[in-house]
mmCIF file of C-alpha atoms in Angstrom:
data_model
loop_
_atom_site.group_PDB
_atom_site.id
_atom_site.type_symbol
_atom_site.label_atom_id
_atom_site.label_comp_id
_atom_site.label_asym_id
_atom_site.label_seq_id
_atom_site.Cartn_x
_atom_site.Cartn_y
_atom_site.Cartn_z
ATOM 1 C CA UNK A 1 82.818 26.374 -4.036
ATOM 2 C CA UNK A 2 86.489 26.815 -2.688
ATOM 3 C CA UNK A 3 88.096 24.609 0.144
ATOM 4 C CA UNK A 4 86.423 24.821 3.477
ATOM 5 C CA UNK A 5 89.693 24.592 5.136
ATOM 6 C CA UNK A 6 90.802 25.827 8.556
ATOM 7 C CA UNK A 7 94.122 27.402 8.822
ATOM 8 C CA UNK A 8 95.237 25.730 11.992
ATOM 9 C CA UNK A 9 98.291 25.958 14.113
ATOM 10 C CA UNK A 10 100.212 22.898 14.879
ATOM 11 C CA UNK A 11 99.749 23.596 18.646
ATOM 12 C CA UNK A 12 97.106 25.933 19.984
ATOM 13 C CA UNK A 13 98.661 29.266 21.121
ATOM 14 C CA UNK A 14 96.878 31.043 24.031
ATOM 15 C CA UNK A 15 96.423 34.459 24.106
ATOM 16 C CA UNK A 16 94.970 36.835 26.822
ATOM 17 C CA UNK A 17 91.408 36.189 26.347
ATOM 18 C CA UNK A 18 88.702 39.004 27.183
ATOM 19 C CA UNK A 19 85.275 38.228 28.499
ATOM 20 C CA UNK A 20 83.265 36.774 25.838
ATOM 21 C CA UNK A 21 79.828 38.270 25.546
ATOM 22 C CA UNK A 22 79.481 37.762 21.948
ATOM 23 C CA UNK A 23 76.591 35.118 21.770
ATOM 24 C CA UNK A 24 74.105 37.081 23.489
ATOM 25 C CA UNK A 25 74.957 40.459 22.470
ATOM 26 C CA UNK A 26 75.225 39.737 18.719
ATOM 27 C CA UNK A 27 71.548 39.369 18.453
ATOM 28 C CA UNK A 28 70.912 42.934 19.457
ATOM 29 C CA UNK A 29 73.673 44.499 17.648
ATOM 30 C CA UNK A 30 72.989 46.457 14.290
ATOM 31 C CA UNK A 31 73.276 43.510 12.146
ATOM 32 C CA UNK A 32 72.049 43.663 8.571
ATOM 33 C CA UNK A 33 69.359 40.652 9.449
ATOM 34 C CA UNK A 34 68.121 42.933 12.313
ATOM 35 C CA UNK A 35 68.143 46.407 11.269
ATOM 36 C CA UNK A 36 68.798 46.518 7.611
ATOM 37 C CA UNK A 37 71.727 48.375 5.844
ATOM 38 C CA UNK A 38 74.141 50.113 8.076
ATOM 39 C CA UNK A 39 74.845 53.691 6.863
ATOM 40 C CA UNK A 40 76.834 55.216 9.704
ATOM 41 C CA UNK A 41 79.756 57.626 8.621
ATOM 42 C CA UNK A 42 83.290 56.199 9.255
ATOM 43 C CA UNK A 43 84.594 56.810 12.899
ATOM 44 C CA UNK A 44 87.886 56.810 14.646
ATOM 45 C CA UNK A 45 87.418 55.491 18.076
ATOM 46 C CA UNK A 46 90.657 55.655 19.978
ATOM 47 C CA UNK A 47 89.918 52.412 21.736
ATOM 48 C CA UNK A 48 89.878 49.520 19.336
ATOM 49 C CA UNK A 49 89.453 45.629 19.739
ATOM 50 C CA UNK A 50 91.364 43.468 17.481
ATOM 51 C CA UNK A 51 89.792 40.227 16.646
ATOM 52 C CA UNK A 52 91.758 36.884 16.032
ATOM 53 C CA UNK A 53 90.154 33.393 14.834
ATOM 54 C CA UNK A 54 92.559 31.869 17.206
ATOM 55 C CA UNK A 55 95.035 29.929 14.983
ATOM 56 C CA UNK A 56 98.711 30.885 14.438
ATOM 57 C CA UNK A 57 98.465 33.043 11.207
ATOM 58 C CA UNK A 58 95.321 34.952 12.675
ATOM 59 C CA UNK A 59 97.132 35.514 16.029
ATOM 60 C CA UNK A 60 100.242 36.860 14.386
ATOM 61 C CA UNK A 61 98.307 39.364 12.166
ATOM 62 C CA UNK A 62 96.012 40.565 15.205
ATOM 63 C CA UNK A 63 99.358 41.288 16.986
ATOM 64 C CA UNK A 64 100.717 43.219 14.277
ATOM 65 C CA UNK A 65 97.512 45.205 13.978
ATOM 66 C CA UNK A 66 97.543 45.943 17.705
ATOM 67 C CA UNK A 67 101.190 47.029 17.766
ATOM 68 C CA UNK A 68 100.982 49.366 14.823
ATOM 69 C CA UNK A 69 97.899 50.830 15.954
ATOM 70 C CA UNK A 70 98.934 51.360 19.594
ATOM 71 C CA UNK A 71 102.042 53.048 18.030
ATOM 72 C CA UNK A 72 99.577 55.412 16.312
ATOM 73 C CA UNK A 73 98.115 56.307 19.347
ATOM 74 C CA UNK A 74 95.177 53.962 19.562
ATOM 75 C CA UNK A 75 94.423 51.802 22.854
ATOM 76 C CA UNK A 76 94.299 48.316 21.584
ATOM 77 C CA UNK A 77 93.291 44.845 23.136
ATOM 78 C CA UNK A 78 93.045 41.503 21.360
ATOM 79 C CA UNK A 79 89.824 39.194 21.503
ATOM 80 C CA UNK A 80 90.124 35.640 20.279
ATOM 81 C CA UNK A 81 87.163 34.121 18.886
ATOM 82 C CA UNK A 82 87.619 30.942 16.975
ATOM 83 C CA UNK A 83 84.474 30.962 15.063
ATOM 84 C CA UNK A 84 83.517 33.146 12.250
ATOM 85 C CA UNK A 85 80.013 32.704 12.975
ATOM 86 C CA UNK A 86 80.621 34.440 16.195
ATOM 87 C CA UNK A 87 83.229 37.144 15.313
ATOM 88 C CA UNK A 88 81.679 38.429 12.266
ATOM 89 C CA UNK A 89 78.339 39.537 13.833
ATOM 90 C CA UNK A 90 80.616 40.919 16.645
ATOM 91 C CA UNK A 91 82.571 43.046 14.003
ATOM 92 C CA UNK A 92 79.207 44.239 12.713
ATOM 93 C CA UNK A 93 78.012 45.227 16.193
ATOM 94 C CA UNK A 94 81.160 46.846 17.192
ATOM 95 C CA UNK A 95 82.421 44.620 19.875
ATOM 96 C CA UNK A 96 85.325 43.856 17.548
ATOM 97 C CA UNK A 97 86.691 46.583 15.644
ATOM 98 C CA UNK A 98 89.218 45.165 13.197
ATOM 99 C CA UNK A 99 89.758 41.645 12.224
ATOM 100 C CA UNK A 100 92.240 39.893 9.678
ATOM 101 C CA UNK A 101 90.327 38.063 6.971
ATOM 102 C CA UNK A 102 90.918 36.097 3.659
ATOM 103 C CA UNK A 103 89.254 37.904 0.605
ATOM 104 C CA UNK A 104 87.750 35.163 -1.425
ATOM 105 C CA UNK A 105 86.743 32.994 1.691
ATOM 106 C CA UNK A 106 85.074 36.020 3.510
ATOM 107 C CA UNK A 107 83.274 37.093 0.274
ATOM 108 C CA UNK A 108 81.888 33.518 -0.309
ATOM 109 C CA UNK A 109 80.972 33.597 3.517
ATOM 110 C CA UNK A 110 79.152 36.903 3.470
ATOM 111 C CA UNK A 111 77.495 35.837 0.241
ATOM 112 C CA UNK A 112 75.898 32.652 1.798
ATOM 113 C CA UNK A 113 74.953 34.734 4.828
ATOM 114 C CA UNK A 114 73.350 37.225 2.559
ATOM 115 C CA UNK A 115 71.950 35.338 -0.294
ATOM 116 C CA UNK A 116 71.555 31.743 1.190
ATOM 117 C CA UNK A 117 73.900 28.823 1.220
ATOM 118 C CA UNK A 118 73.132 27.696 -2.294
ATOM 119 C CA UNK A 119 73.917 31.155 -3.818
ATOM 120 C CA UNK A 120 76.818 30.824 -6.515
ATOM 121 C CA UNK A 121 80.078 31.676 -5.181
ATOM 122 C CA UNK A 122 81.459 35.109 -5.591
ATOM 123 C CA UNK A 123 84.974 34.510 -4.702
ATOM 124 C CA UNK A 124 87.443 33.508 -7.529
ATOM 125 C CA UNK A 125 90.992 33.584 -8.749
ATOM 126 C CA UNK A 126 90.407 37.233 -9.916
ATOM 127 C CA UNK A 127 91.455 39.653 -6.984
ATOM 128 C CA UNK A 128 89.873 42.661 -8.332
ATOM 129 C CA UNK A 129 86.319 40.731 -9.238
ATOM 130 C CA UNK A 130 86.686 39.301 -5.677
ATOM 131 C CA UNK A 131 87.384 42.480 -3.778
ATOM 132 C CA UNK A 132 84.557 44.202 -5.739
ATOM 133 C CA UNK A 133 81.993 41.456 -4.626
ATOM 134 C CA UNK A 134 83.233 41.496 -1.149
ATOM 135 C CA UNK A 135 83.106 45.217 -0.426
ATOM 136 C CA UNK A 136 79.651 45.031 -2.063
ATOM 137 C CA UNK A 137 78.509 42.576 0.490
ATOM 138 C CA UNK A 138 80.273 44.085 3.623
ATOM 139 C CA UNK A 139 79.425 47.665 3.107
ATOM 140 C CA UNK A 140 75.648 47.181 3.642
ATOM 141 C CA UNK A 141 76.613 45.431 6.977
ATOM 142 C CA UNK A 142 78.706 48.458 8.418
ATOM 143 C CA UNK A 143 81.950 46.707 7.472
ATOM 144 C CA UNK A 144 84.897 48.450 5.410
ATOM 145 C CA UNK A 145 87.401 46.143 3.579
ATOM 146 C CA UNK A 146 90.787 47.679 3.421
ATOM 147 C CA UNK A 147 93.116 47.154 0.390
ATOM 148 C CA UNK A 148 94.956 43.795 0.296
ATOM 149 C CA UNK A 149 98.797 43.555 -0.039
ATOM 150 C CA UNK A 150 101.003 40.784 -1.438
ATOM 151 C CA UNK A 151 100.494 38.283 1.178
ATOM 152 C CA UNK A 152 97.920 35.346 0.095
ATOM 153 C CA UNK A 153 97.225 32.047 2.050
ATOM 154 C CA UNK A 154 95.602 29.758 -0.574
ATOM 155 C CA UNK A 155 95.282 26.330 -1.078
ATOM 156 C CA UNK A 156 98.480 24.711 -2.744
ATOM 157 C CA UNK A 157 99.794 21.346 -3.518
ATOM 158 C CA UNK A 158 103.247 20.003 -2.605
ATOM 159 C CA UNK A 159 105.448 17.104 -3.515
ATOM 160 C CA UNK A 160 108.719 15.930 -2.296
ATOM 161 C CA UNK A 161 111.666 17.888 -3.276
ATOM 162 C CA UNK A 162 113.306 14.444 -4.547
ATOM 163 C CA UNK A 163 110.127 13.838 -6.926
ATOM 164 C CA UNK A 164 110.150 17.330 -8.179
ATOM 165 C CA UNK A 165 113.797 17.153 -8.969
ATOM 166 C CA UNK A 166 113.515 13.585 -10.715
ATOM 167 C CA UNK A 167 110.840 14.741 -12.811
ATOM 168 C CA UNK A 168 111.932 18.281 -13.137
ATOM 169 C CA UNK A 169 108.698 19.863 -11.853
ATOM 170 C CA UNK A 170 108.202 23.456 -10.698
ATOM 171 C CA UNK A 171 104.537 24.024 -11.461
ATOM 172 C CA UNK A 172 101.402 22.146 -11.845
ATOM 173 C CA UNK A 173 101.570 22.391 -15.480
ATOM 174 C CA UNK A 174 104.605 20.639 -15.507
ATOM 175 C CA UNK A 175 103.105 17.864 -13.383
ATOM 176 C CA UNK A 176 100.378 17.649 -15.803
ATOM 177 C CA UNK A 177 102.598 17.568 -18.826
ATOM 178 C CA UNK A 178 104.677 14.721 -17.369
ATOM 179 C CA UNK A 179 101.842 12.233 -17.619
ATOM 180 C CA UNK A 180 102.763 10.879 -14.044
ATOM 181 C CA UNK A 181 100.022 9.339 -11.971
ATOM 182 C CA UNK A 182 99.432 11.009 -8.640
ATOM 183 C CA UNK A 183 97.505 9.743 -5.511
ATOM 184 C CA UNK A 184 96.651 13.045 -3.559
ATOM 185 C CA UNK A 185 96.469 13.467 0.366
ATOM 186 C CA UNK A 186 93.610 15.782 0.931
ATOM 187 C CA UNK A 187 90.381 16.106 2.743
ATOM 188 C CA UNK A 188 87.620 13.936 1.628
ATOM 189 C CA UNK A 189 85.829 16.715 -0.023
ATOM 190 C CA UNK A 190 88.596 16.927 -2.444
ATOM 191 C CA UNK A 191 86.764 14.572 -4.852
ATOM 192 C CA UNK A 192 84.104 16.892 -5.703
ATOM 193 C CA UNK A 193 85.631 20.401 -4.985
ATOM 194 C CA UNK A 194 86.479 22.276 -8.235
ATOM 195 C CA UNK A 195 89.825 23.698 -6.764
ATOM 196 C CA UNK A 196 90.896 20.237 -6.078
ATOM 197 C CA UNK A 197 90.629 16.773 -7.946
ATOM 198 C CA UNK A 198 88.419 18.051 -10.677
ATOM 199 C CA UNK A 199 90.274 21.272 -11.080
ATOM 200 C CA UNK A 200 93.614 19.537 -11.273
ATOM 201 C CA UNK A 201 92.229 17.214 -13.984
ATOM 202 C CA UNK A 202 90.460 19.921 -15.932
ATOM 203 C CA UNK A 203 92.865 22.774 -15.547
ATOM 204 C CA UNK A 204 96.154 20.970 -15.478
ATOM 205 C CA UNK A 205 95.631 17.484 -17.002
ATOM 206 C CA UNK A 206 96.995 15.897 -13.845
ATOM 207 C CA UNK A 207 96.369 12.174 -13.643
ATOM 208 C CA UNK A 208 94.954 12.121 -10.119
ATOM 209 C CA UNK A 209 94.168 8.139 -9.528
ATOM 210 C CA UNK A 210 92.778 8.775 -5.948
ATOM 211 C CA UNK A 211 92.514 10.859 -3.087
ATOM 212 C CA UNK A 212 93.654 9.655 0.309
ATOM 213 C CA UNK A 213 91.516 11.215 2.943
ATOM 214 C CA UNK A 214 94.048 12.391 5.609
ATOM 215 C CA UNK A 215 93.064 15.977 5.693
ATOM 216 C CA UNK A 216 94.229 19.280 4.482
ATOM 217 C CA UNK A 217 98.011 19.933 5.396
ATOM 218 C CA UNK A 218 97.860 17.564 8.176
ATOM 219 C CA UNK A 219 100.939 15.866 9.687
ATOM 220 C CA UNK A 220 99.539 12.460 8.506
ATOM 221 C CA UNK A 221 99.066 13.810 4.887
ATOM 222 C CA UNK A 222 102.499 15.163 4.740
ATOM 223 C CA UNK A 223 104.002 11.833 6.207
ATOM 224 C CA UNK A 224 102.209 9.818 3.432
ATOM 225 C CA UNK A 225 103.803 11.902 0.697
ATOM 226 C CA UNK A 226 107.063 11.892 2.487
ATOM 227 C CA UNK A 227 106.994 8.192 2.602
ATOM 228 C CA UNK A 228 105.970 7.777 -1.113
ATOM 229 C CA UNK A 229 102.349 6.332 -0.168
ATOM 230 C CA UNK A 230 101.001 9.249 -1.895
ATOM 231 C CA UNK A 231 102.514 11.353 -4.512
ATOM 232 C CA UNK A 232 101.245 14.969 -3.617
ATOM 233 C CA UNK A 233 99.532 16.771 -0.607
ATOM 234 C CA UNK A 234 96.977 19.486 -0.570
ATOM 235 C CA UNK A 235 98.094 22.441 1.815
ATOM 236 C CA UNK A 236 98.284 26.143 1.982
ATOM 237 C CA UNK A 237 100.684 28.672 0.608
ATOM 238 C CA UNK A 238 101.836 29.716 4.176
ATOM 239 C CA UNK A 239 102.276 26.231 5.356
ATOM 240 C CA UNK A 240 105.241 26.541 7.957
ATOM 241 C CA UNK A 241 106.324 22.883 8.163
ATOM 242 C CA UNK A 242 106.802 21.774 4.529
ATOM 243 C CA UNK A 243 110.673 21.746 4.778
ATOM 244 C CA UNK A 244 110.384 19.484 7.946
ATOM 245 C CA UNK A 245 109.014 16.720 5.701
ATOM 246 C CA UNK A 246 111.179 17.344 2.639
ATOM 247 C CA UNK A 247 108.298 19.023 0.665
ATOM 248 C CA UNK A 248 108.108 21.878 -1.874
ATOM 249 C CA UNK A 249 105.159 23.672 -3.479
ATOM 250 C CA UNK A 250 104.366 23.383 -7.154
ATOM 251 C CA UNK A 251 103.311 26.650 -8.510
ATOM 252 C CA UNK A 252 99.531 27.251 -9.497
ATOM 253 C CA UNK A 253 100.654 28.810 -12.789
ATOM 254 C CA UNK A 254 97.158 28.773 -14.336
ATOM 255 C CA UNK A 255 95.508 30.184 -11.140
ATOM 256 C CA UNK A 256 93.246 27.398 -10.264
ATOM 257 C CA UNK A 257 92.988 28.826 -6.483
ATOM 258 C CA UNK A 258 90.721 31.547 -5.151
ATOM 259 C CA UNK A 259 92.223 34.996 -4.351
ATOM 260 C CA UNK A 260 92.530 34.597 -0.586
ATOM 261 C CA UNK A 261 94.838 37.606 -0.231
ATOM 262 C CA UNK A 262 94.945 39.051 3.518
ATOM 263 C CA UNK A 263 92.488 41.960 3.979
ATOM 264 C CA UNK A 264 91.900 43.799 7.156
ATOM 265 C CA UNK A 265 88.067 44.305 7.643
ATOM 266 C CA UNK A 266 86.973 47.143 9.972
ATOM 267 C CA UNK A 267 83.921 48.180 11.641
ATOM 268 C CA UNK A 268 83.195 51.456 9.629
ATOM 269 C CA UNK A 269 81.805 53.576 12.391
ATOM 270 C CA UNK A 270 84.486 52.797 14.804
ATOM 271 C CA UNK A 271 87.509 52.159 12.678
ATOM 272 C CA UNK A 272 86.684 53.332 9.224
ATOM 273 C CA UNK A 273 89.005 56.355 9.486
ATOM 274 C CA UNK A 274 91.952 57.007 6.816
ATOM 275 C CA UNK A 275 94.118 57.003 9.605
ATOM 276 C CA UNK A 276 93.250 53.379 10.436
ATOM 277 C CA UNK A 277 93.574 52.573 6.751
ATOM 278 C CA UNK A 278 97.010 54.218 6.701
ATOM 279 C CA UNK A 279 98.395 52.422 9.494
ATOM 280 C CA UNK A 280 97.339 48.896 8.578
ATOM 281 C CA UNK A 281 98.096 49.624 4.954
ATOM 282 C CA UNK A 282 101.840 50.173 5.872
ATOM 283 C CA UNK A 283 101.902 46.598 6.975
ATOM 284 C CA UNK A 284 100.187 45.362 3.741
ATOM 285 C CA UNK A 285 102.805 47.359 1.675
ATOM 286 C CA UNK A 286 105.622 44.968 3.034
ATOM 287 C CA UNK A 287 103.975 41.619 4.232
ATOM 288 C CA UNK A 288 104.435 38.741 1.746
ATOM 289 C CA UNK A 289 103.446 35.142 1.651
ATOM 290 C CA UNK A 290 106.960 34.253 2.384
ATOM 291 C CA UNK A 291 106.994 36.465 5.531
ATOM 292 C CA UNK A 292 103.743 34.855 6.795
ATOM 293 C CA UNK A 293 105.146 31.280 6.205
ATOM 294 C CA UNK A 294 108.211 32.182 8.044
ATOM 295 C CA UNK A 295 106.394 33.667 11.025
ATOM 296 C CA UNK A 296 104.134 30.689 11.277
ATOM 297 C CA UNK A 297 107.225 28.383 11.340
ATOM 298 C CA UNK A 298 108.712 30.437 14.116
ATOM 299 C CA UNK A 299 105.509 29.844 16.269
ATOM 300 C CA UNK A 300 104.557 26.397 15.136
ATOM 301 C CA UNK A 301 107.971 24.818 14.928
ATOM 302 C CA UNK A 302 110.078 27.119 16.984
ATOM 303 C CA UNK A 303 107.586 27.560 19.868
ATOM 304 C CA UNK A 304 108.066 31.657 20.018
ATOM 305 C CA UNK A 305 105.113 33.424 21.180
ATOM 306 C CA UNK A 306 103.089 35.200 18.474
ATOM 307 C CA UNK A 307 103.377 38.749 20.131
ATOM 308 C CA UNK A 308 107.325 38.175 20.078
ATOM 309 C CA UNK A 309 107.471 37.067 16.323
ATOM 310 C CA UNK A 310 104.971 39.884 15.429
ATOM 311 C CA UNK A 311 107.164 42.625 17.190
ATOM 312 C CA UNK A 312 110.358 41.203 15.728
ATOM 313 C CA UNK A 313 109.012 41.407 12.290
ATOM 314 C CA UNK A 314 107.689 44.802 12.440
ATOM 315 C CA UNK A 315 110.999 46.118 13.812
ATOM 316 C CA UNK A 316 112.900 44.432 10.938
ATOM 317 C CA UNK A 317 110.734 46.245 8.483
ATOM 318 C CA UNK A 318 111.061 49.492 10.108
ATOM 319 C CA UNK A 319 107.444 49.802 11.062
ATOM 320 C CA UNK A 320 107.697 49.796 14.772
ATOM 321 C CA UNK A 321 110.004 51.936 16.638
ATOM 322 C CA UNK A 322 112.232 49.935 19.269
#
C-alpha cells in the first residue's frame, strides 16, 4: 500500500462554505452500494458544484476549475468537504459535480471500498495501469475520470542542500550508491510501507538506520533534518516550504512512488460532457508539479488567498481572460 498521507496546508484556509447536507443525503443517493452500477449517459448541467478536500492544494485546484468553468458559461460554486468518506459519495449522488483527485490514491480508495480493505492495491508507479484500474472502478459508480496532465503530488524524499552538494547527490540512486547511513524523518508507518523504508532499501540500496516518527513533511521533521539530527525527510513533490529549511528533493529515478497525478473526477450524469472535459483539460495541458509547489508556497508561506493565486496563475497562462 502507498502512503496514507494527508496533503495539508500549513495554515487552514477558509473558503465560503455551502450548507452541508452530505451525511444524511448520501445514504439515499445513487451510490453503487445502494442501487447497483450507474449507467446514466453523460450530462451537461450548467450549474456545477466543485468539491475541495479543504487543504491548500485542493483549494487551489477547485478555484481554478471553478474559474475556468465559469468563463465557459457554467454557474459554479465551491463546497469544502475535508473527508473523502463524505465527498466521494456526494460526488456519486450529484451533490458535488467535479473534484480534483490523485490517481493512485483514489484508485486504491475506490478499490478498498469496492473489494474490501484487504484487496490488493491497484495504484502503482505505472500511470497507464493506474488510470485503467481507476476508470474501471469509477465508471460503475457514475463517475468519469478525466485525463491526467503533468502535475503529480507524490511522496518524495529531501535532504539538506549542503548534504546533497557535499556527497554529490541528485537522485535516490546516488544516495544508495554512496553507502551513507541515513536516519529518516517520516511517519511511524514508514517502517512497513513499501514506498518508504523497505522500498528505499530494496529499490535503492539505501542504508536506512532508523525512522524518526515526526510525521510526513511536518515542520518538526524538516527541522530535524535541517539541524542534522536526521539526514532525510519524507515529504511530497509539491511541498511549498522545502527551501525555507534549506532542503532539496532527491529524484525518484527508479519510480518507487505511485502515480499520484492530478485528475479531475466528475459526476457523469451532470458534468460528463465533452465541453467540461475540454475546459478542464486546458488546465492539465499547462499545469506542472513545479507550478503547484509555487502556488502552494504563495498560499502557505506568503498568505495569499487561494482564489487570488488561482486567478493570477490562469491569467499568466492565458487561460483566463482579464
